[in-house]
Coordinates of C-alpha atoms in Angstrom, one line a residue:
Chain A
X265 CA 83.9 -41.0 2.6
X266 CA 81.7 -40.9 5.6
X267 CA 81.4 -37.3 5.0
X268 CA 80.5 -37.9 1.4
X269 CA 77.8 -40.4 2.3
X270 CA 76.5 -38.0 4.9
X271 CA 76.4 -35.3 2.4
X272 CA 74.7 -37.3 -0.3
X273 CA 72.1 -38.5 2.2
X274 CA 71.4 -34.9 3.2
X275 CA 71.1 -34.1 -0.4
X276 CA 68.5 -36.9 -0.8
X277 CA 66.9 -35.6 2.3
X278 CA 66.7 -32.1 0.9
X279 CA 65.3 -33.4 -2.4
X280 CA 62.6 -35.4 -0.7
X281 CA 61.7 -32.6 1.6
X282 CA 61.5 -30.2 -1.3
X283 CA 59.2 -32.5 -3.2
X284 CA 57.1 -33.0 -0.2
X285 CA 56.9 -29.3 0.4
X286 CA 55.9 -28.7 -3.2
X287 CA 53.2 -31.4 -3.0
X288 CA 51.8 -29.9 0.2
X289 CA 51.9 -26.4 -1.3
X290 CA 50.1 -27.6 -4.4
X291 CA 47.5 -29.5 -2.6
X292 CA 47.0 -26.5 -0.2
X293 CA 46.7 -24.1 -3.1
X294 CA 44.2 -26.4 -4.8
X295 CA 42.2 -26.7 -1.6
X296 CA 42.3 -23.0 -1.0
X297 CA 41.3 -22.4 -4.6
X298 CA 38.3 -24.6 -4.4
X299 CA 37.4 -22.9 -1.1
X300 CA 37.7 -19.3 -2.3
X301 CA 36.3 -19.8 -5.8
X302 CA 32.5 -19.5 -5.7
X303 CA 30.5 -22.4 -7.1
X304 CA 29.4 -21.6 -10.7
X305 CA 26.1 -19.7 -10.6
X306 CA 24.7 -21.2 -13.7
X307 CA 24.2 -24.8 -14.5
X308 CA 26.1 -24.9 -17.8
X309 CA 25.9 -28.0 -20.0
X310 CA 27.8 -30.4 -17.6
X311 CA 28.2 -34.0 -18.5
X312 CA 25.2 -35.2 -16.4
X313 CA 23.0 -32.4 -17.7
X314 CA 23.6 -33.0 -21.3
X315 CA 20.9 -35.7 -21.5
X316 CA 18.4 -33.3 -20.0
X317 CA 19.6 -30.6 -22.4
X318 CA 19.2 -32.9 -25.4
X319 CA 15.7 -34.0 -24.3
X320 CA 14.9 -30.3 -23.7
X321 CA 16.0 -29.5 -27.3
X322 CA 13.6 -32.2 -28.6
X323 CA 10.7 -30.6 -26.6
X324 CA 11.8 -27.2 -27.9
X325 CA 11.7 -28.6 -31.5
X326 CA 8.2 -29.9 -31.1
X327 CA 6.5 -27.2 -29.1
X328 CA 8.4 -23.8 -29.4
X329 CA 10.3 -23.8 -32.6
X330 CA 7.6 -22.4 -34.9
X331 CA 7.5 -19.1 -33.1
X332 CA 10.9 -18.8 -31.5
X333 CA 13.0 -20.1 -34.4
X334 CA 15.5 -22.9 -34.9
X335 CA 18.2 -21.3 -32.8
X336 CA 16.0 -19.4 -30.4
X337 CA 16.6 -16.3 -32.5
X338 CA 12.9 -15.6 -32.6
X339 CA 10.6 -15.3 -35.7
X340 CA 9.6 -11.9 -36.9
X341 CA 6.0 -11.2 -36.1
X342 CA 5.6 -14.5 -34.2
X343 CA 7.8 -14.7 -31.1
X344 CA 10.8 -13.0 -29.5
X345 CA 14.3 -14.4 -29.2
X346 CA 14.9 -16.7 -26.3
X347 CA 18.6 -16.3 -26.1
X348 CA 19.7 -15.3 -22.6
X349 CA 16.2 -15.3 -21.1
X350 CA 17.2 -18.0 -18.6
X351 CA 15.4 -20.9 -17.0
X352 CA 13.4 -18.6 -14.7
X353 CA 11.5 -17.2 -17.7
X354 CA 10.9 -20.7 -19.1
X355 CA 9.6 -21.9 -15.7
X356 CA 7.2 -19.0 -15.4
X357 CA 5.9 -19.1 -18.9
X358 CA 5.3 -22.8 -19.1
X359 CA 4.3 -23.4 -15.5
X360 CA 1.5 -20.8 -15.7
X361 CA 0.4 -22.2 -19.1
X362 CA 1.1 -19.0 -20.9
X363 CA 3.5 -21.0 -23.2
X364 CA 3.0 -22.8 -25.5
X365 CA 0.7 -20.1 -26.7
X366 CA -2.6 -20.9 -28.5
X367 CA -2.5 -17.8 -30.7
X368 CA -0.7 -14.5 -31.2
X369 CA -1.8 -11.6 -29.0
X370 CA -0.7 -8.6 -27.1
X371 CA -0.9 -10.5 -23.9
X372 CA -0.8 -14.3 -23.2
X373 CA -3.4 -15.3 -20.6
X374 CA -2.8 -17.9 -17.9
X375 CA -4.3 -21.3 -18.7
X376 CA -3.9 -24.9 -17.5
X377 CA -0.3 -26.1 -17.8
X378 CA 0.4 -27.9 -21.1
X379 CA 3.9 -29.3 -20.4
X380 CA 4.5 -31.8 -17.6
X381 CA 6.8 -30.7 -14.8
X382 CA 9.4 -33.1 -16.1
X383 CA 9.3 -31.6 -19.6
X384 CA 9.5 -28.1 -18.1
X385 CA 12.7 -29.1 -16.2
X386 CA 14.3 -30.4 -19.4
X387 CA 13.2 -27.3 -21.4
X388 CA 14.6 -25.1 -18.6
X389 CA 18.0 -26.9 -18.9
X390 CA 18.0 -26.6 -22.6
X391 CA 17.2 -22.9 -22.7
X392 CA 19.6 -22.2 -19.9
X393 CA 22.4 -23.9 -21.9
X394 CA 21.7 -21.4 -24.8
X395 CA 23.0 -18.1 -23.5
X396 CA 22.4 -18.4 -19.8
X397 CA 20.2 -15.9 -18.0
X398 CA 18.4 -15.7 -14.6
X399 CA 18.2 -19.0 -12.8
X400 CA 15.7 -20.3 -10.3
X401 CA 16.7 -20.3 -6.6
X402 CA 17.5 -23.6 -5.0
X403 CA 14.7 -23.3 -2.5
X404 CA 11.3 -24.2 -3.6
X405 CA 7.7 -23.7 -2.4
X406 CA 7.2 -22.4 1.1
X407 CA 11.0 -22.1 1.6
X408 CA 10.7 -19.0 -0.6
X409 CA 8.5 -17.2 1.9
X410 CA 10.6 -14.6 3.8
X411 CA 10.4 -13.9 7.5
X412 CA 9.5 -10.2 7.3
X413 CA 6.2 -9.7 5.5
X414 CA 5.9 -6.1 6.8
X415 CA 9.1 -5.2 4.9
X416 CA 7.9 -7.2 2.0
X417 CA 4.8 -5.1 2.0
X418 CA 6.9 -1.9 1.9
X419 CA 8.8 -3.2 -1.1
X420 CA 5.6 -4.5 -2.7
X421 CA 3.9 -1.2 -2.5
X422 CA 7.0 0.5 -3.9
X423 CA 7.8 -1.9 -6.7
X424 CA 4.7 -3.9 -7.5
X425 CA 1.5 -2.3 -6.2
X426 CA 1.3 0.3 -9.0
X427 CA 0.3 -2.4 -11.4
X428 CA -0.8 -5.4 -9.2
X429 CA -2.8 -3.3 -6.6
X430 CA -1.6 -3.2 -3.0
X431 CA -3.2 -6.5 -2.2
X432 CA -2.4 -8.2 -5.5
X433 CA -5.8 -7.7 -7.2
X434 CA -4.2 -6.8 -10.5
X435 CA -5.0 -3.8 -12.6
X436 CA -5.3 -2.2 -16.1
X437 CA -2.3 -1.4 -18.3
X438 CA -2.3 0.3 -21.7
X439 CA -4.2 -0.8 -24.8
X440 CA -6.3 -3.5 -23.1
X441 CA -3.3 -5.2 -21.4
X442 CA -3.5 -5.9 -17.7
X443 CA -1.5 -7.0 -14.7
X444 CA -3.0 -10.2 -13.4
X445 CA -4.2 -10.8 -9.9
X446 CA -1.8 -12.8 -7.7
X447 CA -4.3 -15.2 -6.2
X448 CA -3.3 -18.8 -6.7
X449 CA 0.2 -17.9 -7.8
X450 CA 2.8 -20.2 -6.2
X451 CA 5.9 -18.9 -4.5
X452 CA 8.0 -20.3 -7.4
X453 CA 5.9 -18.5 -10.0
X454 CA 6.1 -15.2 -8.2
X455 CA 9.9 -15.5 -7.8
X456 CA 10.3 -16.5 -11.4
X457 CA 8.2 -13.6 -12.5
X458 CA 10.2 -11.1 -10.6
X459 CA 13.5 -12.5 -12.0
X460 CA 12.4 -12.8 -15.6
X461 CA 9.9 -9.9 -16.1
X462 CA 7.3 -11.7 -18.2
X463 CA 5.5 -9.6 -20.9
X464 CA 4.9 -6.0 -19.7
X465 CA 6.5 -6.6 -16.3
X466 CA 9.9 -5.1 -15.6
X467 CA 12.7 -7.4 -14.5
X468 CA 14.1 -7.3 -11.0
X469 CA 17.5 -8.8 -10.9
X470 CA 19.0 -10.4 -7.7
X471 CA 21.1 -7.3 -7.3
X472 CA 18.2 -4.9 -7.6
X473 CA 16.0 -6.9 -5.2
X474 CA 18.1 -9.3 -3.2
X475 CA 16.8 -12.9 -2.8
X476 CA 16.0 -12.0 0.8
X477 CA 13.9 -9.0 -0.3
X478 CA 12.1 -11.1 -3.0
X479 CA 11.2 -13.7 -0.3
X480 CA 9.8 -11.0 1.9
X481 CA 7.7 -9.8 -0.9
X482 CA 6.5 -13.3 -1.5
X483 CA 5.6 -13.6 2.2
X484 CA 3.6 -10.4 1.9
X485 CA 1.8 -11.5 -1.3
X486 CA 1.0 -14.8 0.4
X487 CA -0.4 -13.0 3.4
X488 CA -2.8 -10.9 1.4
X489 CA -3.9 -13.2 -1.4
X490 CA -5.9 -16.5 -1.5
X491 CA -8.5 -15.2 0.9
X492 CA -5.9 -14.5 3.7
X493 CA -6.7 -10.8 3.9
X494 CA -10.4 -11.2 4.1
X495 CA -11.6 -10.6 7.7
X496 CA -14.9 -9.1 6.7
X497 CA -16.0 -12.2 4.9
X498 CA -15.9 -10.6 1.5
X499 CA -13.0 -8.6 0.1
X500 CA -15.4 -6.5 -2.1
X501 CA -13.0 -6.4 -4.9
X502 CA -10.0 -5.6 -2.7
X503 CA -10.0 -2.1 -4.3
X504 CA -9.7 -0.2 -1.0
X505 CA -11.7 2.6 0.4
X506 CA -14.1 3.2 -2.6
X507 CA -15.9 -0.1 -2.7
X508 CA -15.6 -0.6 1.1
X509 CA -16.9 2.9 1.8
X510 CA -19.8 2.5 -0.6
X511 CA -20.8 -0.9 0.9
X512 CA -20.4 0.4 4.4
X513 CA -22.5 3.4 3.6
X514 CA -25.3 1.6 1.8
X515 CA -25.5 -1.4 4.2
X516 CA -24.9 0.8 7.3
X517 CA -27.5 3.3 6.2
X518 CA -30.1 0.6 5.5
X519 CA -29.4 -1.0 8.9
X520 CA -29.7 2.4 10.6
X521 CA -32.9 3.2 8.7
X522 CA -34.4 -0.2 9.7
X523 CA -33.5 0.3 13.4
X524 CA -35.0 3.8 13.3
X525 CA -38.2 2.5 11.8
X526 CA -38.4 -0.2 14.5
X527 CA -37.8 2.3 17.3
X528 CA -40.4 4.6 15.9
X529 CA -43.0 1.8 15.3
X530 CA -45.9 1.8 17.8
X531 CA -45.7 -1.9 18.8
Chain B
X177 CA -52.1 32.6 27.5
X178 CA -52.4 33.6 31.1
X179 CA -56.2 33.2 30.8
X180 CA -55.7 29.5 29.8
X181 CA -53.7 28.7 32.9
X182 CA -55.5 26.3 35.3
X183 CA -56.4 27.7 38.7
X184 CA -53.5 27.2 41.0
X185 CA -54.2 25.2 44.1
X186 CA -53.8 26.8 47.5
X187 CA -51.1 25.7 49.9
X188 CA -53.5 23.5 51.9
X189 CA -54.9 21.9 48.7
X190 CA -51.3 21.2 47.5
X191 CA -50.5 19.4 50.7
X192 CA -53.6 17.2 50.3
X193 CA -52.8 16.1 46.7
X194 CA -51.4 12.6 46.1
X195 CA -48.8 11.6 43.5
X196 CA -51.3 11.0 40.6
X197 CA -52.9 14.4 41.1
X198 CA -49.6 16.2 41.3
X199 CA -48.5 14.5 38.1
X200 CA -51.7 15.4 36.3
X201 CA -51.4 19.0 37.6
X202 CA -47.8 19.3 36.3
X203 CA -49.0 18.1 32.8
X204 CA -51.9 20.6 32.9
X205 CA -49.6 23.4 33.8
X206 CA -47.6 22.6 30.6
X207 CA -50.9 22.5 28.6
X208 CA -50.9 18.7 28.3
X209 CA -53.9 16.5 29.0
X210 CA -53.3 12.7 29.3
X211 CA -56.4 11.2 27.7
X212 CA -55.7 7.6 28.4
X213 CA -52.7 5.5 29.7
X214 CA -53.8 1.9 29.5
X215 CA -51.6 -0.7 31.3
X216 CA -50.1 -3.0 28.6
X217 CA -50.7 -5.9 31.0
X218 CA -54.1 -5.3 32.6
X219 CA -54.1 -8.9 34.0
X220 CA -50.9 -9.5 35.9
X221 CA -48.9 -12.7 35.6
X222 CA -50.1 -14.0 32.3
X223 CA -47.9 -16.3 30.2
X224 CA -47.6 -13.6 27.5
X225 CA -46.3 -11.1 30.0
X226 CA -43.8 -13.6 31.4
X227 CA -42.6 -14.4 27.9
X228 CA -42.1 -10.7 27.1
X229 CA -40.2 -10.3 30.3
X230 CA -38.0 -13.3 29.5
X231 CA -37.3 -11.9 26.0
X232 CA -36.1 -8.6 27.3
X233 CA -34.0 -10.4 29.9
X234 CA -32.5 -12.5 27.1
X235 CA -31.3 -9.3 25.3
X236 CA -29.7 -7.9 28.4
X237 CA -28.1 -11.2 29.3
X238 CA -26.8 -11.5 25.7
X239 CA -25.3 -8.0 26.0
X240 CA -23.6 -8.9 29.3
X241 CA -22.1 -12.1 27.9
X242 CA -20.9 -10.4 24.7
X243 CA -19.4 -7.6 26.7
X244 CA -17.6 -10.2 28.9
X245 CA -16.4 -12.0 25.8
X246 CA -15.1 -8.7 24.4
X247 CA -13.0 -8.1 27.5
X248 CA -11.7 -11.7 27.5
X249 CA -10.8 -11.6 23.8
X250 CA -9.3 -8.1 24.1
X251 CA -7.0 -9.2 26.9
X252 CA -6.2 -12.9 26.2
X253 CA -6.8 -13.6 22.5
X254 CA -3.5 -13.8 20.4
X255 CA -3.2 -10.5 18.6
X256 CA 0.3 -10.8 17.3
X257 CA 0.7 -11.1 13.5
X258 CA 1.3 -14.6 12.2
X259 CA 1.9 -15.4 8.6
X260 CA -0.8 -17.5 6.9
X261 CA 1.1 -20.8 6.8
X262 CA 1.5 -21.0 10.6
X263 CA -1.0 -22.8 12.7
X264 CA -1.6 -19.7 14.9
X265 CA -2.7 -17.7 11.8
X266 CA -6.4 -18.7 12.2
X267 CA -6.5 -17.4 15.7
X268 CA -4.8 -14.2 14.8
X269 CA -7.0 -13.9 11.8
X270 CA -10.2 -13.8 13.9
X271 CA -8.8 -11.3 16.5
X272 CA -10.2 -8.1 15.0
X273 CA -13.5 -9.5 13.7
X274 CA -14.2 -11.1 17.1
X275 CA -13.6 -7.8 18.8
X276 CA -16.0 -6.1 16.5
X277 CA -18.6 -8.8 16.8
X278 CA -18.6 -9.1 20.6
X279 CA -18.6 -5.3 21.2
X280 CA -21.2 -4.7 18.5
X281 CA -23.4 -7.5 19.9
X282 CA -23.1 -6.1 23.4
X283 CA -24.2 -2.6 22.4
X284 CA -26.9 -4.0 20.1
X285 CA -28.3 -6.3 22.8
X286 CA -28.4 -3.4 25.3
X287 CA -30.2 -1.2 22.8
X288 CA -32.7 -3.8 21.8
X289 CA -33.4 -4.7 25.4
X290 CA -34.1 -1.1 26.3
X291 CA -36.3 -0.5 23.3
X292 CA -38.2 -3.7 23.7
X293 CA -38.9 -2.8 27.4
X294 CA -40.3 0.6 26.4
X295 CA -42.4 -1.0 23.7
X296 CA -43.7 -3.8 25.8
X297 CA -44.0 -2.5 29.4
X298 CA -44.6 1.2 29.3
X299 CA -48.2 2.3 29.0
X300 CA -49.2 3.3 25.5
X301 CA -50.5 6.7 26.6
X302 CA -52.4 9.1 24.4
X303 CA -51.9 12.8 25.4
X304 CA -53.2 16.1 24.0
X305 CA -51.1 19.2 24.1
X306 CA -52.6 22.7 23.6
X307 CA -51.1 24.9 21.0
X308 CA -51.3 28.6 21.2
X309 CA -52.2 30.6 18.0
X310 CA -50.5 33.6 16.5
X311 CA -47.9 35.8 18.1
X312 CA -47.6 37.1 21.7
X313 CA -50.3 39.4 22.8
X314 CA -49.8 43.2 22.9
X315 CA -49.3 43.3 26.6
X316 CA -46.4 40.9 26.5
X317 CA -44.8 42.7 23.6
X318 CA -45.0 46.2 25.3
X319 CA -43.7 45.0 28.7
X320 CA -40.7 43.1 27.3
X321 CA -39.6 46.1 25.2
X322 CA -39.9 48.4 28.2
X323 CA -37.8 45.9 30.3
X324 CA -35.0 45.6 27.7
X325 CA -34.7 49.4 27.1
X326 CA -34.7 50.0 30.8
X327 CA -31.9 47.5 31.4
X328 CA -29.8 49.2 28.7
X329 CA -30.4 52.6 30.3
X330 CA -29.5 51.4 33.7
X331 CA -26.2 49.8 32.7
X332 CA -25.1 53.3 31.6
X333 CA -23.1 51.9 28.7
X334 CA -24.3 54.8 26.5
X335 CA -22.4 57.3 28.7
X336 CA -19.2 55.4 29.3
X337 CA -17.4 55.8 26.0
X338 CA -14.1 54.5 27.3
X339 CA -15.6 51.1 28.1
X340 CA -17.5 51.2 24.8
X341 CA -14.3 51.9 22.7
X342 CA -12.0 49.5 24.5
X343 CA -14.6 46.8 24.2
X344 CA -15.0 47.5 20.6
X345 CA -11.2 47.4 20.1
X346 CA -11.0 44.1 21.9
X347 CA -13.7 42.5 19.8
X348 CA -12.4 44.0 16.6
X349 CA -8.9 42.8 17.1
X350 CA -10.2 39.4 18.0
X351 CA -12.2 39.4 14.8
X352 CA -9.2 40.5 12.8
X353 CA -7.1 37.7 14.4
X354 CA -9.7 35.2 13.4
X355 CA -9.6 36.5 9.8
X356 CA -5.8 36.3 9.7
X357 CA -6.0 32.8 11.1
X358 CA -8.4 31.7 8.4
X359 CA -6.9 33.5 5.4
X360 CA -3.2 33.6 6.5
X361 CA -2.5 30.1 5.3
X362 CA -3.5 31.1 1.7
X363 CA -1.0 34.0 1.6
X364 CA 2.5 32.6 0.8
X365 CA 5.3 33.6 -1.3
X366 CA 6.1 30.7 -3.6
X367 CA 9.2 32.4 -4.9
X368 CA 10.9 32.9 -1.5
X369 CA 13.0 29.8 -1.9
X370 CA 13.1 29.6 -5.7
X371 CA 16.9 28.8 -5.8
X372 CA 16.9 26.2 -3.1
X373 CA 15.6 22.6 -3.2
X374 CA 12.3 23.7 -1.5
X375 CA 11.3 26.0 -4.3
X376 CA 8.7 25.0 -6.9
X377 CA 11.3 24.9 -9.6
X378 CA 13.6 22.5 -7.9
X379 CA 13.4 19.1 -6.1
X380 CA 15.2 17.2 -3.4
X381 CA 17.9 16.4 -6.0
X382 CA 19.0 20.1 -5.8
X383 CA 21.7 20.8 -3.3
X384 CA 21.0 23.7 -0.9
X385 CA 22.8 26.9 -1.9
X386 CA 26.5 26.7 -1.1
X387 CA 26.7 23.0 -1.1
X388 CA 28.4 21.0 -3.9
X389 CA 27.9 17.5 -2.5
X390 CA 27.5 14.7 -4.9
X391 CA 24.0 13.4 -5.0
X392 CA 23.9 9.6 -5.4
X393 CA 20.9 7.4 -6.5
X394 CA 19.7 5.4 -3.6
X395 CA 17.1 2.5 -3.5
X396 CA 14.5 1.9 -0.9
X397 CA 15.1 -1.5 0.7
X398 CA 12.1 -1.2 3.0
X399 CA 14.5 -0.3 5.9
X400 CA 14.7 3.5 6.0
X401 CA 18.0 3.7 7.8
X402 CA 19.8 1.4 5.3
X403 CA 21.8 3.0 2.5
X404 CA 21.9 0.9 -0.7
X405 CA 23.3 2.8 -3.7
X406 CA 22.7 1.7 -7.3
X407 CA 25.3 0.4 -9.7
X408 CA 24.7 0.0 -13.5
X409 CA 25.1 -3.8 -13.2
X410 CA 22.3 -4.0 -10.6
X411 CA 19.6 -3.6 -13.2
X412 CA 18.9 -6.1 -15.9
X413 CA 17.8 -4.9 -19.3
X414 CA 14.1 -4.1 -19.1
X415 CA 14.3 -3.2 -15.4
X416 CA 12.8 -0.2 -13.6
X417 CA 13.9 1.0 -10.2
X418 CA 12.6 3.8 -8.0
X419 CA 15.6 5.8 -6.7
X420 CA 15.9 8.7 -4.2
X421 CA 18.7 11.2 -3.6
X422 CA 21.4 10.4 -1.1
X423 CA 24.3 12.6 0.1
X424 CA 27.3 11.2 2.1
X425 CA 26.6 13.7 4.8
X426 CA 23.3 12.0 5.5
X427 CA 24.8 8.6 6.2
X428 CA 23.8 7.5 9.7
X429 CA 21.2 10.2 10.1
X430 CA 18.1 8.1 10.3
X431 CA 15.8 11.1 10.2
X432 CA 17.3 12.6 7.0
X433 CA 17.5 9.2 5.4
X434 CA 13.8 8.6 6.1
X435 CA 12.8 12.1 4.9
X436 CA 14.6 11.5 1.6
X437 CA 12.3 8.5 0.9
X438 CA 9.2 10.4 1.9
X439 CA 9.7 13.7 0.2
X440 CA 7.1 14.2 -2.5
X441 CA 9.3 15.4 -5.4
X442 CA 12.1 12.9 -4.8
X443 CA 11.1 9.7 -6.5
X444 CA 12.8 9.0 -9.8
X445 CA 12.4 6.1 -12.1
X446 CA 15.7 4.6 -13.2
X447 CA 15.0 2.6 -16.3
X448 CA 17.3 0.3 -18.2
X449 CA 16.1 -0.1 -21.7
X450 CA 16.6 -3.3 -23.6
X451 CA 19.5 -2.8 -26.1
X452 CA 17.3 -3.1 -29.2
X453 CA 15.0 -0.4 -27.8
X454 CA 17.8 1.8 -26.7
X455 CA 19.0 2.1 -30.3
X456 CA 15.6 3.7 -31.2
X457 CA 15.7 6.4 -28.5
X458 CA 14.9 9.9 -29.5
X459 CA 16.4 12.4 -27.1
X460 CA 15.2 15.8 -26.2
X461 CA 17.1 18.8 -27.6
X462 CA 19.6 20.0 -25.0
X463 CA 19.3 16.8 -23.0
X464 CA 21.4 14.5 -25.2
X465 CA 23.8 13.6 -22.4
X466 CA 21.3 13.1 -19.6
X467 CA 21.3 9.3 -19.9
X468 CA 24.0 6.9 -19.1
X469 CA 24.2 4.3 -21.8
X470 CA 20.8 2.4 -21.7
X471 CA 19.9 4.0 -18.4
X472 CA 17.4 6.8 -18.3
X473 CA 16.1 8.5 -15.2
X474 CA 12.7 10.2 -15.3
X475 CA 10.8 11.8 -12.5
X476 CA 8.0 9.6 -11.1
X477 CA 5.7 12.5 -10.6
X478 CA 3.1 12.8 -13.3
X479 CA 3.1 16.1 -15.2
X480 CA -0.6 16.1 -15.1
X481 CA -1.6 16.1 -11.4
X482 CA 1.4 14.7 -9.7
X483 CA 0.4 11.0 -9.2
X484 CA 3.2 8.4 -9.2
X485 CA 3.6 7.2 -12.8
X486 CA 5.3 4.0 -12.0
X487 CA 3.5 1.5 -14.3
X488 CA 6.4 0.8 -16.6
X489 CA 5.7 -1.6 -19.4
X490 CA 9.0 -3.0 -20.4
X491 CA 7.8 -4.5 -23.7
X492 CA 6.2 -1.3 -25.1
X493 CA 8.4 1.1 -23.1
X494 CA 5.4 3.0 -22.0
X495 CA 5.1 4.6 -18.6
X496 CA 1.5 4.8 -17.4
X497 CA 0.0 7.0 -14.8
X498 CA -2.7 5.0 -12.9
X499 CA -4.8 8.1 -11.9
X500 CA -5.9 9.4 -15.2
X501 CA -4.4 7.0 -17.7
X502 CA -1.7 9.3 -19.1
X503 CA 0.9 7.4 -21.0
X504 CA 4.5 8.5 -21.7
X505 CA 7.0 7.0 -24.2
X506 CA 10.2 6.1 -22.5
X507 CA 11.9 5.9 -25.9
X508 CA 11.1 9.5 -26.8
X509 CA 12.2 11.6 -23.8
X510 CA 9.1 10.4 -21.9
X511 CA 6.8 12.6 -23.9
X512 CA 3.0 12.1 -23.4
X513 CA 1.4 10.0 -26.0
X514 CA -2.0 9.4 -24.4
X515 CA -4.3 10.8 -21.8
X516 CA -4.6 14.3 -20.2
X517 CA -0.9 14.9 -19.5
X518 CA 0.6 17.6 -21.8
X519 CA 4.2 17.8 -20.7
X520 CA 7.0 15.3 -20.8
X521 CA 8.3 13.8 -17.6
X522 CA 11.4 15.7 -16.6
X523 CA 14.6 13.8 -17.1
X524 CA 17.3 13.6 -14.4
X525 CA 20.9 13.9 -15.8
X526 CA 22.8 10.9 -14.4
X527 CA 26.3 9.5 -14.6
X528 CA 28.4 6.9 -12.9
X529 CA 30.9 8.1 -10.3
X530 CA 34.3 6.8 -11.5
X531 CA 35.6 6.3 -7.9
X532 CA 32.8 4.3 -6.5
X533 CA 30.9 2.9 -9.5
X534 CA 27.6 4.2 -8.2
X535 CA 25.1 6.3 -10.1
X536 CA 24.9 10.0 -9.2
X537 CA 22.8 12.9 -10.4
X538 CA 24.9 15.4 -12.3
X539 CA 22.5 18.1 -11.3
X540 CA 18.9 18.7 -10.5
X541 CA 16.2 18.5 -13.1
X542 CA 16.5 21.5 -15.5
X543 CA 12.8 22.0 -15.5
X544 CA 10.1 21.9 -12.8
X545 CA 8.4 18.6 -12.2
X546 CA 4.8 17.7 -11.5
X547 CA 1.7 19.6 -12.2
X548 CA 1.4 23.1 -13.6
X549 CA 1.6 26.2 -11.4
X550 CA 1.3 29.9 -12.0
X551 CA 4.4 30.7 -14.0
X552 CA 4.5 27.3 -15.6
X553 CA 1.5 26.7 -17.9

């Protein structure tokens, strides 16, 4: 009998131990799972977001729908489909005032922002919920400036300078279109433009140009625009040796001529 | 002219002459007569004279101060690059302009000082110099001819043919050498390496003869020693990336990795068309399998004069050359549709390596890239 009790107790023991072990294993697996699994990259329509998404839909219905269609499918002859363009594209187009557009055209020009930052946030959430796409980085503003502007310059000259000029002065494209100058562009706008490829610009995904490379490019752009690359007092168009050489020649020649006349004068 | 020479003084007369007389005699011997040399400040110690002196001293002092400032700035001013947002940026920003300003001011001050001194303190003298008319007189002509021919005769060069010939040979060979030196660079056989990657018909994407290594597509990350290969999923639709050839044997060889990025005929534009556009693509006959899905690889070297044609408009799918505004249609085997270019951009046949998932070039371009040359109109 003692033996039996002992046995049953050990049986109970074993059961409890087994249950405990199972619980530990489950919790461990869960913890491991949450550790190993990366956080979702895109902010899909989560519960807290859905309010923003709904408000974003309302903004869409009042400002974008006539050209981009009821379901973002685009309207023939008016505007392209917005499915899958991602929040980065929305941010760039609305933040720089290119959207909402005033009229149809080959190229939308930058103009004062129409939507408020709050409206833009909501619209971004809505468009992002409709087919995903490139998202904005978590950092904002000056955090987006990299630490290696020299390397950023290399990458800028390789990928961007053919259209935007090597110090971001912009340049001509086909049929009257043009690449804008980069003066006054914020870090966020430059990042969003690289990600989303607005208008004629190609897109540069995070795998093609890593976030670190994009930030270095921004650091370079910021170091040569907004009057930061202007030691002579006037950039003379920033076009490089032609304009600089011409000015140096004309001004320098005039100065030399003046000095020669002064040296040769009798008194 | 001999008749115009002034009478030379005897030794005793010379010993008696003072400095002014000697100076005048020297001028007269050269045919120069100083008519007048008024002192610019006949009355010494006037206020005007002192002011002039102070002005000149000011320029020299300015030059000295600016020169000192230049040395100080050159040695101690912060010259290390700082990005614009940092506080040290303003100091760095002024480094080069300040060097130029101070050194320029120093030189200018010295020059103005010297010039002002000559203008204000040297006598404004008026001098007359005699000119002789016509050529030399008959006597001079006859004597110089006689002297020259006599020297030639005495050197005996006419009789010594060995010297004459060897000197001629030396000078002639030297002349020939100079000619070869000048023209030699123009004489070159462009076909000597026609089969290898260095020939005009091929590019760096061609393996050297005897090698069958796989040539992968590599991107430039701004760090020449870094190898970053390209996968199809790296590019979004509507993306363009410049790629360069890479062979596994080059891994770790910094020099070769750098050369691959710098070689003129290497850059290739890898373009991923948007799916809607990819459906409209017209391929060139015989090059139907050169693309990989929506990915098309065209040389970046313009077929007009070899500029980099890297202005890719992802909406219109046009590739623009910034030099002479040639335009190529990426949807139609990159054929020229505007501007001076007359040939299409060569297409690189690409595929994805099933083992690694990276893009590789199946072979070199099947045609020459870049501008025309002799055999390629």
